[in-house]
Rosetta silent file (secondary structure, phi, psi, omega in degrees, C-alpha in Angstrom):
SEQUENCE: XXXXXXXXXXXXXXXXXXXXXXXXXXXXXXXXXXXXXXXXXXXXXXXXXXXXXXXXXXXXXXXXXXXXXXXXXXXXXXXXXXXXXXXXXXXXXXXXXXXXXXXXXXXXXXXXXXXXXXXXXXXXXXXXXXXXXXXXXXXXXXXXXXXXXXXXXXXXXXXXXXXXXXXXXXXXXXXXXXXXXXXXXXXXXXXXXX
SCORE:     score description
SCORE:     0.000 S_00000001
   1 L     0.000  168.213 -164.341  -27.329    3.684    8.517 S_00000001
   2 L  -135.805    6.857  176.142  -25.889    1.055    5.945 S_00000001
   3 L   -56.742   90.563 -113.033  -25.024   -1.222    9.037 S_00000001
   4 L     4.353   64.905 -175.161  -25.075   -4.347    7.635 S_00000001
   5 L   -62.115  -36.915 -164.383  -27.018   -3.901    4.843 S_00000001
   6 L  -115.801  -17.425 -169.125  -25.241   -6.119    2.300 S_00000001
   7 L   -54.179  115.735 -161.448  -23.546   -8.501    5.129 S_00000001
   8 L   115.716  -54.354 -164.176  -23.866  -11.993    3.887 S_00000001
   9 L   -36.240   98.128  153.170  -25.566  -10.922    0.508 S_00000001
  10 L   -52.067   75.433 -145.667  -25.295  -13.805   -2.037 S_00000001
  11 L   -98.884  107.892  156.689  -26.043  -11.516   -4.995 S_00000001
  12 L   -46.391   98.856 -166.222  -26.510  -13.842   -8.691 S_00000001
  13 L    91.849  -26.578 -117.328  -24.874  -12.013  -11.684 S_00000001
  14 L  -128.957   98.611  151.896  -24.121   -9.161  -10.164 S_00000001
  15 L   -67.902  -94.152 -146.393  -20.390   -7.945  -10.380 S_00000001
  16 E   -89.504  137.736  171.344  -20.230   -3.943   -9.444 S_00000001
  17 L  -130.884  121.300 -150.281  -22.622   -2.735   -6.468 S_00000001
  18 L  -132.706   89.455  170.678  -22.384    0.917   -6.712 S_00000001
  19 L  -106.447  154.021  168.854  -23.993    2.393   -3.577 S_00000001
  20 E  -121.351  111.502  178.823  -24.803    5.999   -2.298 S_00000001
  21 E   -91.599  100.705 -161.425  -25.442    7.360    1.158 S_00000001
  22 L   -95.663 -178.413 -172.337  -27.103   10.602   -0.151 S_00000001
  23 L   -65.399  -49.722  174.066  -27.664   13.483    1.462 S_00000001
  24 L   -85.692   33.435  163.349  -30.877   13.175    2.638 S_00000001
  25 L   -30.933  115.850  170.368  -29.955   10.092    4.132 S_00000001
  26 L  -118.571  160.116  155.942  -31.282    9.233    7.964 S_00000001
  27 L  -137.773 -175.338  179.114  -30.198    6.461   10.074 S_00000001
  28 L   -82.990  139.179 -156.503  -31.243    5.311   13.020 S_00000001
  29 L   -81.325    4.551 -177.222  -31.171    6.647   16.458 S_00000001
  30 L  -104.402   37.418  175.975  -30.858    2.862   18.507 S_00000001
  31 L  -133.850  150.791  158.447  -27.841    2.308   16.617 S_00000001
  32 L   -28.705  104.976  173.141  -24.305    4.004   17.024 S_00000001
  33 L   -55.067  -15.957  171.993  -23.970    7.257   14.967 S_00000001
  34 L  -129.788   79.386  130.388  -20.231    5.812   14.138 S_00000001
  35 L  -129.427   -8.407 -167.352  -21.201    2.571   13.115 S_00000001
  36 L   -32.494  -50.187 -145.707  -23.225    3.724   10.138 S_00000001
  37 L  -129.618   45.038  170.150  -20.780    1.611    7.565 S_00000001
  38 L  -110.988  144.976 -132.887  -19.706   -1.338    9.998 S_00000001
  39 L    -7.594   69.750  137.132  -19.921   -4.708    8.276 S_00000001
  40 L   -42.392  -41.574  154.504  -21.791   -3.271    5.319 S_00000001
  41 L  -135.418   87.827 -169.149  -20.634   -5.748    2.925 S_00000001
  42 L  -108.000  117.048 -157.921  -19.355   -7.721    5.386 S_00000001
  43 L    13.445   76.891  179.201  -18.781  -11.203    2.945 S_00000001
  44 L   -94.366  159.386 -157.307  -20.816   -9.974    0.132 S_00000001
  45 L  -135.908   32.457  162.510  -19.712  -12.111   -2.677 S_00000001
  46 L   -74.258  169.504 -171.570  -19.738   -9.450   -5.695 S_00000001
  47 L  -111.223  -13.152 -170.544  -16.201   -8.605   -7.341 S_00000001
  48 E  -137.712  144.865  172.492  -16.022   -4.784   -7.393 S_00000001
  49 E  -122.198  177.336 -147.128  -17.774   -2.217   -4.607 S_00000001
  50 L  -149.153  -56.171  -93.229  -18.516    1.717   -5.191 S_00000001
  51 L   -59.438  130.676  163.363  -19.423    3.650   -1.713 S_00000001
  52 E  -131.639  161.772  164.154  -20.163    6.958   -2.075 S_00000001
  53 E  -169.974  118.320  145.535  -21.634    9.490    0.548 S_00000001
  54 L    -3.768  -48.456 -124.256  -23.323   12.547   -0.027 S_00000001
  55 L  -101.201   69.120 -170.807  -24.212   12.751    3.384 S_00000001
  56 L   -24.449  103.829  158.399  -22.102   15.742    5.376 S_00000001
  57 L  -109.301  160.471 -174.274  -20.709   13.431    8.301 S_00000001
  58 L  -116.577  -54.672  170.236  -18.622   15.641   10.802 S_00000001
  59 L   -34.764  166.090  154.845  -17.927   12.797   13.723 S_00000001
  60 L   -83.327  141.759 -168.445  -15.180    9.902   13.026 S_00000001
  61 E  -111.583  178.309  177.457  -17.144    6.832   11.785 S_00000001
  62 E  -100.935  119.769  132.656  -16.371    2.885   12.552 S_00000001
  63 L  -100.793   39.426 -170.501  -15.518    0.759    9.858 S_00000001
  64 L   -62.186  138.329  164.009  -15.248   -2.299   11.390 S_00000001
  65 L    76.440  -10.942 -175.631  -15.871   -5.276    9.513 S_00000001
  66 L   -23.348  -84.640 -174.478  -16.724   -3.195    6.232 S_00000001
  67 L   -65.131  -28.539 -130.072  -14.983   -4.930    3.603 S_00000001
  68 L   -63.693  144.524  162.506  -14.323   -7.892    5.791 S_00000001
  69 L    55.370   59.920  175.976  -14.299  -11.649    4.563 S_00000001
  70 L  -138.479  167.880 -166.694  -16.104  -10.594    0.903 S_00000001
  71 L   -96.554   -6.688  170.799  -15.125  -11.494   -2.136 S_00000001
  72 L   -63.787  150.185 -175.166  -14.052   -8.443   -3.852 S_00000001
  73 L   -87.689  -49.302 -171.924  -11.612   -7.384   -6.145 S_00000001
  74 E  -154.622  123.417  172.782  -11.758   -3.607   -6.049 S_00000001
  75 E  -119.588  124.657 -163.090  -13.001   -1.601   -3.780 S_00000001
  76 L   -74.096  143.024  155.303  -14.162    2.423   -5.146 S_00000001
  77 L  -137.146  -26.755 -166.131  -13.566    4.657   -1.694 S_00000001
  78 L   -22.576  -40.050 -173.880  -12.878    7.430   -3.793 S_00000001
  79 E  -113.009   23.580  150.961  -16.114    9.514   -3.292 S_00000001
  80 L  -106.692   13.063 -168.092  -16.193    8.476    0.491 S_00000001
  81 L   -83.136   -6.594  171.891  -12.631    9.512    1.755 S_00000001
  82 L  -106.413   26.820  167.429  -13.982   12.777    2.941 S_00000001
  83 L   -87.481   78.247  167.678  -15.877   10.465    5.863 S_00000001
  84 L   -29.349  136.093  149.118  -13.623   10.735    9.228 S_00000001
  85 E  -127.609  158.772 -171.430  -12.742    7.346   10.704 S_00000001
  86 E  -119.907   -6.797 -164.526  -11.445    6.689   13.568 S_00000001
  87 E  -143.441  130.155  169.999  -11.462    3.115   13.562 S_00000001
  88 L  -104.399    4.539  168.622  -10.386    1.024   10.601 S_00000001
  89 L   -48.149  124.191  168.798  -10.871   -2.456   12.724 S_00000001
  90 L    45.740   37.813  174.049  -10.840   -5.465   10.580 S_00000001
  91 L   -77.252  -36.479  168.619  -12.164   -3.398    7.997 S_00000001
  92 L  -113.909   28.845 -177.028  -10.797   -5.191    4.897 S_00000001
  93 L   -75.479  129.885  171.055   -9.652   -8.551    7.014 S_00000001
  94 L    78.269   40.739  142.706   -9.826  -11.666    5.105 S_00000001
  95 L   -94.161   50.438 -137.353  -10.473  -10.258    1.621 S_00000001
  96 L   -60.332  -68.514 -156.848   -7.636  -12.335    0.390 S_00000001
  97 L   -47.803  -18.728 -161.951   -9.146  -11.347   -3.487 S_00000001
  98 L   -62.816  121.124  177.725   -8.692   -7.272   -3.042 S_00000001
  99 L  -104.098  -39.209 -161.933   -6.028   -6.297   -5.682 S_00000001
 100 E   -91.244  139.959  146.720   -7.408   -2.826   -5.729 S_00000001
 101 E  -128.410  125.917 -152.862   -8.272   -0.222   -3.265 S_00000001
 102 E  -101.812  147.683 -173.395   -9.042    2.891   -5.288 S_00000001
 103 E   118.442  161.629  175.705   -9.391    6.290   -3.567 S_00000001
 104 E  -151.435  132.303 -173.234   -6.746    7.719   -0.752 S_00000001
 105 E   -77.833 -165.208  168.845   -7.241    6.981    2.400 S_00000001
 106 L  -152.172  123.464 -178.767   -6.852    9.687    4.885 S_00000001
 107 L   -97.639    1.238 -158.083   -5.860    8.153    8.538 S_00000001
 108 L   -53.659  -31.712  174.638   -5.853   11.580   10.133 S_00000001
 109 L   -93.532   -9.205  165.059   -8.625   10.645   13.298 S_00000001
 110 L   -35.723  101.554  164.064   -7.495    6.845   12.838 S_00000001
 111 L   -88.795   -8.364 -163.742   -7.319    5.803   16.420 S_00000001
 112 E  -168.185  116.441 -166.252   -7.011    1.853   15.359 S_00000001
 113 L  -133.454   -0.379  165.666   -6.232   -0.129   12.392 S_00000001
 114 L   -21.899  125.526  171.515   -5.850   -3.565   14.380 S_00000001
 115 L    39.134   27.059 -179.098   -6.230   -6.424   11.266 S_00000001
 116 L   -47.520  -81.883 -122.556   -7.288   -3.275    9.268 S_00000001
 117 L  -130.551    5.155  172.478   -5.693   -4.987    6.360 S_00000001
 118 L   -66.683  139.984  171.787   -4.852   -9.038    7.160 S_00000001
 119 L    82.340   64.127 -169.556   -4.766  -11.221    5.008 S_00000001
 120 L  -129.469   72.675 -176.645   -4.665   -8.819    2.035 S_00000001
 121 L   -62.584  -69.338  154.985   -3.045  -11.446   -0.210 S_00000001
 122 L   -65.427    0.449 -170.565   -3.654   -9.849   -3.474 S_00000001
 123 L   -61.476  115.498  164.867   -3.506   -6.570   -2.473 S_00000001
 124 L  -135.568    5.189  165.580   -1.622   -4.624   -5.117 S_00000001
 125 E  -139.315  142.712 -164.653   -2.644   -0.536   -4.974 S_00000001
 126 E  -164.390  126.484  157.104   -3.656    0.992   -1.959 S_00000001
 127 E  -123.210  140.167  177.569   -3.109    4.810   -1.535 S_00000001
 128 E  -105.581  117.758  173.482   -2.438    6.791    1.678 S_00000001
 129 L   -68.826  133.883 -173.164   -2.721   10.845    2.456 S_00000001
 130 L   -66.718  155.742 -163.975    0.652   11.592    3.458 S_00000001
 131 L    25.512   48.330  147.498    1.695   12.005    6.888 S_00000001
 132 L  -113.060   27.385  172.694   -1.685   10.984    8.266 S_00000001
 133 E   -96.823  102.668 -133.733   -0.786    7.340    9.537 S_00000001
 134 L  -138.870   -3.564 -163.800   -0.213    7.957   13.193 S_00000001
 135 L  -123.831  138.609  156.051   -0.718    4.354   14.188 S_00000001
 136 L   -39.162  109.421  164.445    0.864    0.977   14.280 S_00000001
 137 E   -86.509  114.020  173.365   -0.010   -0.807   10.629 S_00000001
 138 E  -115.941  125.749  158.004    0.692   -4.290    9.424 S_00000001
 139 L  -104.706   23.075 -172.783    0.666   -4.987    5.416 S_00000001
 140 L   -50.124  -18.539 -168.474    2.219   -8.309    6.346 S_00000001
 141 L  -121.450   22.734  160.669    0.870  -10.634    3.891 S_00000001
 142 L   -82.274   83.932 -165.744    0.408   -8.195    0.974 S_00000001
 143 L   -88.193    0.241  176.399    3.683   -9.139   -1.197 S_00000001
 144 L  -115.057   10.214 -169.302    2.437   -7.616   -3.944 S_00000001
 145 L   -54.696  160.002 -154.026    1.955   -3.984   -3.509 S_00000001
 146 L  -107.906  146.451  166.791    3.102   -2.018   -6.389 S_00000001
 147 H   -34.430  -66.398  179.823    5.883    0.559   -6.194 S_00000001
 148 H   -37.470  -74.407  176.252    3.497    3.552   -6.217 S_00000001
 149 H   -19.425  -94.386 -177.973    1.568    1.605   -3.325 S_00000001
 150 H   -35.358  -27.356  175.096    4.959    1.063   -1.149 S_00000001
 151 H  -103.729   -9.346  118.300    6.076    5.163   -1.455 S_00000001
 152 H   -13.431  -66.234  172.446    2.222    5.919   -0.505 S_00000001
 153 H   -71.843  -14.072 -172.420    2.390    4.244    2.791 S_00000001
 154 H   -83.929  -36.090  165.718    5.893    5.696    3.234 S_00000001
 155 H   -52.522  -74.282  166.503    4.423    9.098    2.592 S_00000001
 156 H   -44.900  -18.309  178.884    1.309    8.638    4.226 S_00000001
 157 E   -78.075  112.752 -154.977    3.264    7.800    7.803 S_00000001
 158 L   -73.616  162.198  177.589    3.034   10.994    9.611 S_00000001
 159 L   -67.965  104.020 -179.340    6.231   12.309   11.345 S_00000001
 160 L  -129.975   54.628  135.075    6.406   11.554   15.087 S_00000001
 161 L    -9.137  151.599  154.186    9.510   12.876   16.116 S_00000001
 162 L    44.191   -4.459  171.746    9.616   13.480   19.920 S_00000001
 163 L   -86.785  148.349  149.435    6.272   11.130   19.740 S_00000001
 164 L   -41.468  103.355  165.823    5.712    7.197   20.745 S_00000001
 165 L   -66.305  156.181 -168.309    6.957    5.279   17.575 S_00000001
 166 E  -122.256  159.996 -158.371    5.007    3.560   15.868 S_00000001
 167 E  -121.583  114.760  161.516    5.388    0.151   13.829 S_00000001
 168 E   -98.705  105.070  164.683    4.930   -0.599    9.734 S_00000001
 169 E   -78.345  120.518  165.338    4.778   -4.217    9.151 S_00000001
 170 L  -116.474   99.669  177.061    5.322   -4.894    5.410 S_00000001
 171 L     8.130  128.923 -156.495    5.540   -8.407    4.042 S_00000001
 172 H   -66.617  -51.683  151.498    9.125   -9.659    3.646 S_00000001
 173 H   -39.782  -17.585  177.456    9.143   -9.441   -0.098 S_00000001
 174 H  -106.012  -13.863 -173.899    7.616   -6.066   -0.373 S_00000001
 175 H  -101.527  -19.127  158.057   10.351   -4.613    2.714 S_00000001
 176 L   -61.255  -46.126 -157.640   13.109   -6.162    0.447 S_00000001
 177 L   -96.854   -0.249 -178.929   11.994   -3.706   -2.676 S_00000001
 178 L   -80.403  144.479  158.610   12.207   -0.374   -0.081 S_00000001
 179 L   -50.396  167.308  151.881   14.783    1.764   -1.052 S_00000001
 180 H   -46.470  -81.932  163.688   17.419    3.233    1.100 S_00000001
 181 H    12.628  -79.831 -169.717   15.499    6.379    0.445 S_00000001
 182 H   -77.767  -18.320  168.587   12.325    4.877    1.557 S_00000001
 183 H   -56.103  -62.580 -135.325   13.792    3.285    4.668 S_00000001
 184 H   -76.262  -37.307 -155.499   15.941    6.296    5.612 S_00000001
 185 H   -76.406  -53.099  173.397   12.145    8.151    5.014 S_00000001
 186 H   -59.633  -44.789 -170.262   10.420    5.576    7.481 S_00000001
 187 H   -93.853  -12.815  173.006   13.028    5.784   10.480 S_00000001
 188 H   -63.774  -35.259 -165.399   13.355    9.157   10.128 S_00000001
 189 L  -121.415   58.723  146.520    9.864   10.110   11.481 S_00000001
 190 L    69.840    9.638  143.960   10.505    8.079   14.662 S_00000001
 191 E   -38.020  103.606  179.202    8.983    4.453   12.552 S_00000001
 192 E  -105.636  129.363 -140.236   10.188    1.181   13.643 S_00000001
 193 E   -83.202  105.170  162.039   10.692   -0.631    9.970 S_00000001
 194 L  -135.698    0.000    0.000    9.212   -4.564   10.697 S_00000001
C-alpha cells in the first residue's frame, strides 16, 4: 500500500517525485485493499508527481485525499489510468497550483467524485475517456481549462438517456466559452448544464 506514504512530506530541492507501485508490490492486509493510494501525497509540497503501477489491480481503488491540499503543478496519471476507481473523493481538493493533469482519466466504476476537483484554481488540462462520467461533477472554480480540456469533459460524460441525470458544474467563465455544439452535446445525454 502507498497509503499515506508521502502525506505531509516536506521534501528540500526536490521538484519531480516519480513513483512506482511495481509488480511485485504487497500491501498490507489490516488496511483496505481499495485504499492502497488514499492520501498518498496528501500536501506533499513538491511541484510535479509521476504514479505509475505495475501492479495488476482488478478491484476499484479509493483515491481519496490523493492529490489533496499539495502543492503541485502537474500531476503524471498516465501510466496509472488502467487502476479502477470507484471513488475519486477529494482526490485533488485544494490543489489550487494544479495546471496540469496529464493522462485520461477513465470514470467508468466512478461511484463518487464529491470535491473530486475543488478548488482547482489553476487547473488548465485535464482529460476524460469519453462517455465514462456517469456522475454528478463540479469544475466550478477552474476558469481556466483549455478548449481541448472543455470538449474532453463533454466527451467523457457518458449518455444517460432514459437514466437519472446527472449535473456538470463548470465555472462561469469556462460555461460561457461552450459552444452550442458542446451544450446541445451535454443536454443531449440527459446532463443538466450548471
Amino acid at each position: 500500500s502507498l497509503k499515506g506514504t508521502f502525506g505531509n512530506a516536506v521534501l528540500s530541492n526536490v521538484e519531480e517525485l516519480n513513483v512506482s507501485f511495481g509488480s511485485k508490490a504487497q500491501y498490507s492486509e489490516s488496511r483496505s485493499d481499495a485504499e492502497r493510494f488514499a492520501e498518498t501525497f496528501y500536501r506533499i509540497n513538491v511541484k510535479k508527481v509521476i504514479l505509475n503501477c505495475e501492479y495488476e489491480i482488478s478491484e476499484a481503488q479509493v483515491l481519496r485525499n490523493t492529490f489533496s491540499g499539495t502543492q503541485l503543478e502537474i500531476i503524471d496519471i498516465s501510466n496509472f489510468t488502467q487502476v479502477p476507481v470507484y471513488s475519486w473523493y477529494r482526490t485533488f481538493y485544494y490543489s489550487g497550483n494544479v495546471r496540469e493533469i496529464i493522462g485520461e482519466i477513465d470514470f467508468t466504476d466512478a461511484t463518487d467524485t464529491t470535491q473530486g476537483f475543488l478548488n482547482l484554481n489553476a487547473l488548465e488540462e485535464i482529460r476524460v475517456k469519453k462517455g465514462t462520467l456517469k456522475v454528478s461533477t463540479s469544475f466550478a472554480q477552474s476558469s481556466k481549462l483549455s478548449g481541448a480540456s472543455r470538449q474532453s469533459i463533454c466527451d467523457g460524460l457518458a449518455d444517460l438517456t432514459g437514466k437519472t441525470a446527472q449535473t456538470i458544474i463548470f465555472h462561469a467563465d469556462v460555461k460561457a466559452k461552450l459552444t452550442d455544439e458542446q451544450i446541445s452535446q451535454i443536454t443531449s445525454k440527459n446532463w443538466t448544464l450548471a
